Structure formats: C-alpha cells, structure tokens
mmCIF file of C-alpha atoms in Angstrom:
data_model
loop_
_atom_site.group_PDB
_atom_site.id
_atom_site.type_symbol
_atom_site.label_atom_id
_atom_site.label_comp_id
_atom_site.label_asym_id
_atom_site.label_seq_id
_atom_site.Cartn_x
_atom_site.Cartn_y
_atom_site.Cartn_z
ATOM 1 C CA SER V 1 0.000 0.000 0.000
ATOM 2 C CA GLY V 2 3.021 2.274 0.216
ATOM 3 C CA VAL V 3 2.410 3.047 3.891
ATOM 4 C CA LEU V 4 5.033 2.242 6.524
ATOM 5 C CA ASN V 5 2.712 1.180 9.339
ATOM 6 C CA VAL V 6 4.293 2.218 12.630
ATOM 7 C CA GLY V 7 0.844 1.684 14.188
ATOM 8 C CA HIS V 8 0.991 -2.105 13.727
ATOM 9 C CA GLY V 9 1.733 -2.557 17.449
ATOM 10 C CA ALA V 10 -1.257 -0.370 18.315
ATOM 11 C CA VAL V 11 -3.486 -2.764 16.363
ATOM 12 C CA ALA V 12 -1.942 -5.666 18.313
ATOM 13 C CA ALA V 13 -2.559 -3.846 21.601
ATOM 14 C CA SER V 14 -6.184 -3.129 20.676
ATOM 15 C CA ALA V 15 -6.823 -6.791 19.866
ATOM 16 C CA ALA V 16 -5.244 -7.822 23.180
ATOM 17 C CA VAL V 17 -7.535 -5.369 25.011
ATOM 18 C CA CYS V 18 -10.550 -6.790 23.147
ATOM 19 C CA PHE V 19 -9.522 -10.347 24.076
ATOM 20 C CA HIS V 20 -8.861 -9.358 27.718
ATOM 21 C CA GLN V 21 -12.235 -7.655 28.060
ATOM 22 C CA LEU V 22 -14.135 -10.579 26.573
ATOM 23 C CA ARG V 23 -12.259 -13.314 28.416
ATOM 24 C CA GLN V 24 -11.432 -11.862 31.812
ATOM 25 C CA GLU V 25 -14.071 -9.184 32.312
ATOM 26 C CA HIS V 26 -17.079 -10.882 30.690
ATOM 27 C CA GLY V 27 -16.218 -14.573 31.123
ATOM 28 C CA VAL V 28 -16.329 -15.504 27.438
ATOM 29 C CA PRO V 29 -14.462 -18.805 26.791
ATOM 30 C CA TRP V 30 -10.987 -18.133 25.370
ATOM 31 C CA PRO V 31 -11.569 -19.781 21.948
ATOM 32 C CA VAL V 32 -14.606 -17.546 21.355
ATOM 33 C CA ALA V 33 -12.785 -14.465 22.685
ATOM 34 C CA ALA V 34 -9.806 -15.262 20.437
ATOM 35 C CA ALA V 35 -12.040 -15.700 17.381
ATOM 36 C CA VAL V 36 -13.747 -12.358 18.030
ATOM 37 C CA ALA V 37 -10.458 -10.550 18.708
ATOM 38 C CA ILE V 38 -8.570 -12.067 15.759
ATOM 39 C CA LEU V 39 -11.198 -12.653 13.097
ATOM 40 C CA GLY V 40 -13.650 -9.937 14.129
ATOM 41 C CA PHE V 41 -11.424 -7.140 15.380
ATOM 42 C CA GLY V 42 -8.527 -8.045 13.056
ATOM 43 C CA VAL V 43 -10.760 -7.861 9.982
ATOM 44 C CA VAL V 44 -12.413 -4.593 11.065
ATOM 45 C CA ALA V 45 -9.002 -3.077 11.856
ATOM 46 C CA GLY V 46 -7.711 -4.257 8.474
ATOM 47 C CA LEU V 47 -10.608 -2.617 6.649
ATOM 48 C CA LEU V 48 -10.119 0.636 8.582
ATOM 49 C CA MET V 49 -6.365 0.615 7.988
ATOM 50 C CA GLU V 50 -6.920 -0.021 4.275
ATOM 51 C CA GLN V 51 -9.261 3.000 4.134
ATOM 52 C CA LEU V 52 -6.631 5.085 5.932
ATOM 53 C CA ALA V 53 -3.922 3.888 3.530
ATOM 54 C CA ARG V 54 -6.135 4.645 0.535
ATOM 55 C CA SER V 55 -6.794 8.183 1.787
ATOM 56 C CA LEU V 56 -3.034 8.665 2.247
ATOM 57 C CA ALA V 57 -2.113 7.285 -1.175
ATOM 58 C CA HIS V 58 -1.249 10.636 -2.748
ATOM 59 C CA VAL V 59 0.291 12.509 0.185
ATOM 60 C CA PRO V 60 4.016 12.850 0.929
ATOM 61 C CA THR V 61 5.758 10.060 2.840
ATOM 62 C CA SER V 62 6.175 12.223 5.934
ATOM 63 C CA GLN V 63 2.394 12.642 6.231
ATOM 64 C CA LYS V 64 1.864 8.894 5.821
ATOM 65 C CA LEU V 65 4.317 8.248 8.637
ATOM 66 C CA VAL V 66 2.726 10.841 10.912
ATOM 67 C CA ALA V 67 -0.718 9.288 10.358
ATOM 68 C CA THR V 68 0.432 5.877 11.573
ATOM 69 C CA VAL V 69 2.393 7.427 14.452
ATOM 70 C CA GLY V 70 -0.928 9.016 15.416
ATOM 71 C CA LEU V 71 -2.270 5.506 16.035
ATOM 72 C CA VAL V 72 0.607 4.822 18.436
ATOM 73 C CA VAL V 73 -0.402 7.921 20.409
ATOM 74 C CA ALA V 74 -4.200 7.697 20.099
ATOM 75 C CA ILE V 75 -4.830 4.026 20.928
ATOM 76 C CA PRO V 76 -2.963 3.888 24.280
ATOM 77 C CA ALA V 77 -4.591 7.204 25.244
ATOM 78 C CA LEU V 78 -8.058 5.876 24.404
ATOM 79 C CA VAL V 79 -7.445 2.639 26.317
ATOM 80 C CA ALA V 80 -6.171 4.638 29.316
ATOM 81 C CA LEU V 81 -9.331 6.755 29.259
ATOM 82 C CA LEU V 82 -11.603 3.723 29.075
ATOM 83 C CA TYR V 83 -9.807 1.244 31.362
ATOM 84 C CA GLY V 84 -7.217 3.191 33.335
ATOM 85 C CA PRO V 85 -3.517 3.821 32.710
ATOM 86 C CA SER V 86 -2.019 0.886 34.611
ATOM 87 C CA ALA V 87 -1.134 -2.475 33.090
ATOM 88 C CA LYS V 88 -3.636 -5.231 33.811
ATOM 89 C CA ARG V 89 -3.016 -8.843 34.728
ATOM 90 C CA PHE V 90 -3.428 -11.048 31.663
ATOM 91 C CA GLU V 91 -4.218 -14.669 32.422
ATOM 92 C CA PRO V 92 -1.960 -16.989 30.405
ATOM 93 C CA LEU V 93 -3.628 -18.398 27.347
ATOM 94 C CA LEU V 94 -1.703 -21.680 27.284
ATOM 95 C CA GLU V 95 -0.059 -24.003 29.793
ATOM 96 C CA GLN V 96 2.783 -22.494 31.817
ATOM 97 C CA GLU V 97 4.232 -25.866 32.850
ATOM 98 C CA THR V 98 7.857 -26.527 31.959
ATOM 99 C CA ALA V 99 8.024 -28.707 28.857
ATOM 100 C CA PHE V 100 11.825 -29.128 28.985
ATOM 101 C CA THR V 101 14.993 -27.355 30.067
ATOM 102 C CA ILE V 102 17.872 -26.165 27.859
ATOM 103 C CA SER V 103 21.102 -25.082 29.589
ATOM 104 C CA GLY V 104 19.209 -24.248 32.759
ATOM 105 C CA VAL V 105 16.449 -22.296 30.977
ATOM 106 C CA ASN V 106 12.925 -23.590 31.464
ATOM 107 C CA VAL V 107 10.906 -23.763 28.246
ATOM 108 C CA THR V 108 7.153 -23.797 28.847
ATOM 109 C CA THR V 109 4.464 -25.452 26.783
ATOM 110 C CA GLU V 110 3.331 -21.967 25.766
ATOM 111 C CA ASN V 111 6.839 -21.142 24.475
ATOM 112 C CA VAL V 112 6.827 -24.301 22.354
ATOM 113 C CA VAL V 113 3.361 -23.581 20.937
ATOM 114 C CA VAL V 114 4.290 -19.967 20.099
ATOM 115 C CA VAL V 115 7.523 -20.993 18.345
ATOM 116 C CA VAL V 116 5.759 -23.757 16.378
ATOM 117 C CA PHE V 117 2.966 -21.328 15.444
ATOM 118 C CA GLY V 118 5.546 -18.753 14.306
ATOM 119 C CA LEU V 119 7.459 -21.278 12.207
ATOM 120 C CA LEU V 120 4.296 -22.683 10.618
ATOM 121 C CA SER V 121 3.065 -19.147 9.893
ATOM 122 C CA ALA V 122 6.391 -18.230 8.267
ATOM 123 C CA VAL V 123 6.311 -21.342 6.064
ATOM 124 C CA ALA V 124 2.640 -20.785 5.175
ATOM 125 C CA LEU V 125 3.233 -17.119 4.289
ATOM 126 C CA TYR V 126 6.306 -18.020 2.220
ATOM 127 C CA ALA V 127 4.255 -20.583 0.273
ATOM 128 C CA PHE V 128 1.346 -18.138 -0.012
ATOM 129 C CA PHE V 129 3.500 -15.327 -1.448
ATOM 130 C CA ASN V 130 5.340 -17.610 -3.858
ATOM 131 C CA ARG V 131 2.683 -20.064 -5.001
ATOM 132 C CA SER V 132 -0.782 -18.493 -4.793
ATOM 133 C CA ARG V 133 -2.191 -16.020 -7.288
ATOM 134 C CA LEU V 134 -3.172 -13.580 -4.524
ATOM 135 C CA GLY V 135 0.273 -13.818 -2.918
ATOM 136 C CA ARG V 136 2.000 -13.049 -6.207
ATOM 137 C CA ALA V 137 -0.477 -10.206 -6.756
ATOM 138 C CA MET V 138 0.470 -8.765 -3.352
ATOM 139 C CA ARG V 139 4.099 -8.780 -4.380
ATOM 140 C CA GLY V 140 3.149 -7.256 -7.740
ATOM 141 C CA VAL V 141 1.029 -4.444 -6.286
ATOM 142 C CA VAL V 142 4.093 -3.157 -4.448
ATOM 143 C CA ASP V 143 6.203 -3.045 -7.616
ATOM 144 C CA ASP V 144 3.685 -1.796 -10.196
ATOM 145 C CA PRO V 145 -0.039 -1.527 -9.340
ATOM 146 C CA ASP V 146 -0.947 -0.271 -12.831
ATOM 147 C CA LEU V 147 0.641 -3.302 -14.471
ATOM 148 C CA LEU V 148 -1.175 -5.561 -12.016
ATOM 149 C CA GLY V 149 -4.444 -3.867 -12.964
ATOM 150 C CA LEU V 150 -3.768 -4.644 -16.635
ATOM 151 C CA SER V 151 -3.560 -8.348 -15.766
ATOM 152 C CA GLY V 152 -7.172 -8.299 -14.576
ATOM 153 C CA VAL V 153 -6.474 -8.148 -10.834
ATOM 154 C CA GLY V 154 -7.772 -5.117 -8.939
ATOM 155 C CA PRO V 155 -4.957 -3.469 -6.940
ATOM 156 C CA ALA V 156 -7.442 -2.115 -4.360
ATOM 157 C CA ARG V 157 -8.745 -5.618 -3.600
ATOM 158 C CA VAL V 158 -5.198 -6.945 -3.264
ATOM 159 C CA ARG V 159 -4.224 -4.152 -0.870
ATOM 160 C CA ARG V 160 -7.379 -4.765 1.172
ATOM 161 C CA MET V 161 -6.524 -8.454 1.545
ATOM 162 C CA ALA V 162 -2.962 -7.545 2.573
ATOM 163 C CA TRP V 163 -4.287 -5.244 5.310
ATOM 164 C CA LEU V 164 -6.745 -7.916 6.499
ATOM 165 C CA ILE V 165 -4.003 -10.527 6.752
ATOM 166 C CA GLY V 166 -1.557 -8.103 8.390
ATOM 167 C CA CYS V 167 -4.017 -6.865 11.007
ATOM 168 C CA SER V 168 -5.163 -10.409 11.803
ATOM 169 C CA PHE V 169 -1.550 -11.430 12.399
ATOM 170 C CA ALA V 170 -1.093 -8.294 14.527
ATOM 171 C CA ALA V 171 -4.093 -9.376 16.617
ATOM 172 C CA VAL V 172 -2.626 -12.846 17.151
ATOM 173 C CA SER V 173 0.754 -11.418 18.107
ATOM 174 C CA GLY V 174 -0.778 -8.971 20.595
ATOM 175 C CA ILE V 175 -2.704 -11.725 22.356
ATOM 176 C CA LEU V 176 0.252 -14.129 22.432
ATOM 177 C CA LEU V 177 2.692 -11.482 23.658
ATOM 178 C CA ALA V 178 0.341 -10.304 26.416
ATOM 179 C CA SER V 179 -0.141 -13.932 27.437
ATOM 180 C CA ALA V 180 3.618 -14.565 27.537
ATOM 181 C CA GLN V 181 4.148 -11.465 29.689
ATOM 182 C CA GLN V 182 1.039 -12.230 31.767
ATOM 183 C CA GLN V 183 0.150 -8.559 31.690
ATOM 184 C CA LEU V 184 -1.641 -6.243 29.323
ATOM 185 C CA ASP V 185 0.569 -3.197 28.856
ATOM 186 C CA VAL V 186 -0.913 -1.242 25.962
ATOM 187 C CA THR V 187 1.957 1.241 25.763
ATOM 188 C CA PHE V 188 4.546 -1.548 25.484
ATOM 189 C CA LEU V 189 2.549 -3.368 22.805
ATOM 190 C CA SER V 190 1.931 -0.154 20.867
ATOM 191 C CA LEU V 191 5.640 0.707 20.810
ATOM 192 C CA LEU V 192 6.654 -2.823 19.835
ATOM 193 C CA VAL V 193 7.104 -1.954 16.152
ATOM 194 C CA VAL V 194 9.155 1.123 17.018
ATOM 195 C CA GLN V 195 11.454 -1.087 19.118
ATOM 196 C CA ALA V 196 11.653 -3.632 16.302
ATOM 197 C CA PHE V 197 12.732 -0.927 13.837
ATOM 198 C CA GLY V 198 15.434 0.120 16.314
#
C-alpha cells in the first residue's frame, strides 16, 4: 500500500484489550474471545487501515508516517481513558508448565506452541507469497499496481486483503505477547514496532 505502518503494534494492543475484556471481564471462553479478537477485530481493523492507507495514497511520505504514528499515540490514550492507565493482569492463554529445560532455561508449553505457530506461519506465508495467485499479486502491487491492474487483478482488492491478513496477524501477536508477559501493557505493545525498527 506504500504506507510504513508504525501503528501495527497499536493494532496488536487493541486486539489484546478486546480479548482481555471478553475473556477476563465478561467470562467468554478463550476460543470464542480469540475468534472475536482475531477474526472480528482483526478484519475490522484491516478494513479501517486499508481505508486510511487509501486516503493517504497521494500525500508525501512524511504525512503517511505521521498518520500511523498518530495511532501509536491515540490508541494507548483511548485505552487509558476507558480502562485506566495501569497495566492489567493477563491470564496466560496456554499451559505455563515446563516442557523441557535447555542449559538451565525452562521452556514452557506456551513457548513451544508460540515458536511452532511462528514457524508454521512463516512457512505458510512463504508458500502463499510464492505459489498463490493472490500472494504473487500482493508482491506485484508493491512493484507496479498499474501493471497488475492490466492483468485483470484489482490493486485495491489486493491491498485490502494484505491489510486484512496483516491486522489479523497483529491481533494474534498482541494476544500471544500479552499472554507470555502475563500482563496487558498497551503502551509496550503499541511501541513494539518502534522497538523492532530500532
């Protein structure tokens, strides 16, 4: 889409807040809360982000960057207004029992599941981008959207799908990271992408 999304961590934080509210505040079973936070919130966030990216398509790069930085500022502030500024306890999603020990470091069942999920996701995304028509179209829309349009594939639809996939993965990562830390710290999650760039 041509937008460097610094607000990716803010989307992850928002999904973690949604999951926390459903699961811990309203007693919704975790699979249902996860489905709502990932598939529901992730899709809605993806559609909103795609609209934002489309409205920023013809502005200078500095304005695109400032718009996504605005998400990093706005989302933690909104969450602080609604739920208070302090980090909340986040009940672990998966088992915290030690699965095995490597050089004196305990590796929990949750750590194993997260690593396996990450590896499977990386392999699936690699295959998706290299073998599927939509994956190749996503790579093509970055290089030359007009040429992609001539091949009969709508660049807007491809960008929309990219935002949906990206925001859904952001939602998963926010929930898993909050679970691993056993606390919901919206500021930390929102700044995660900034730290990753560093």
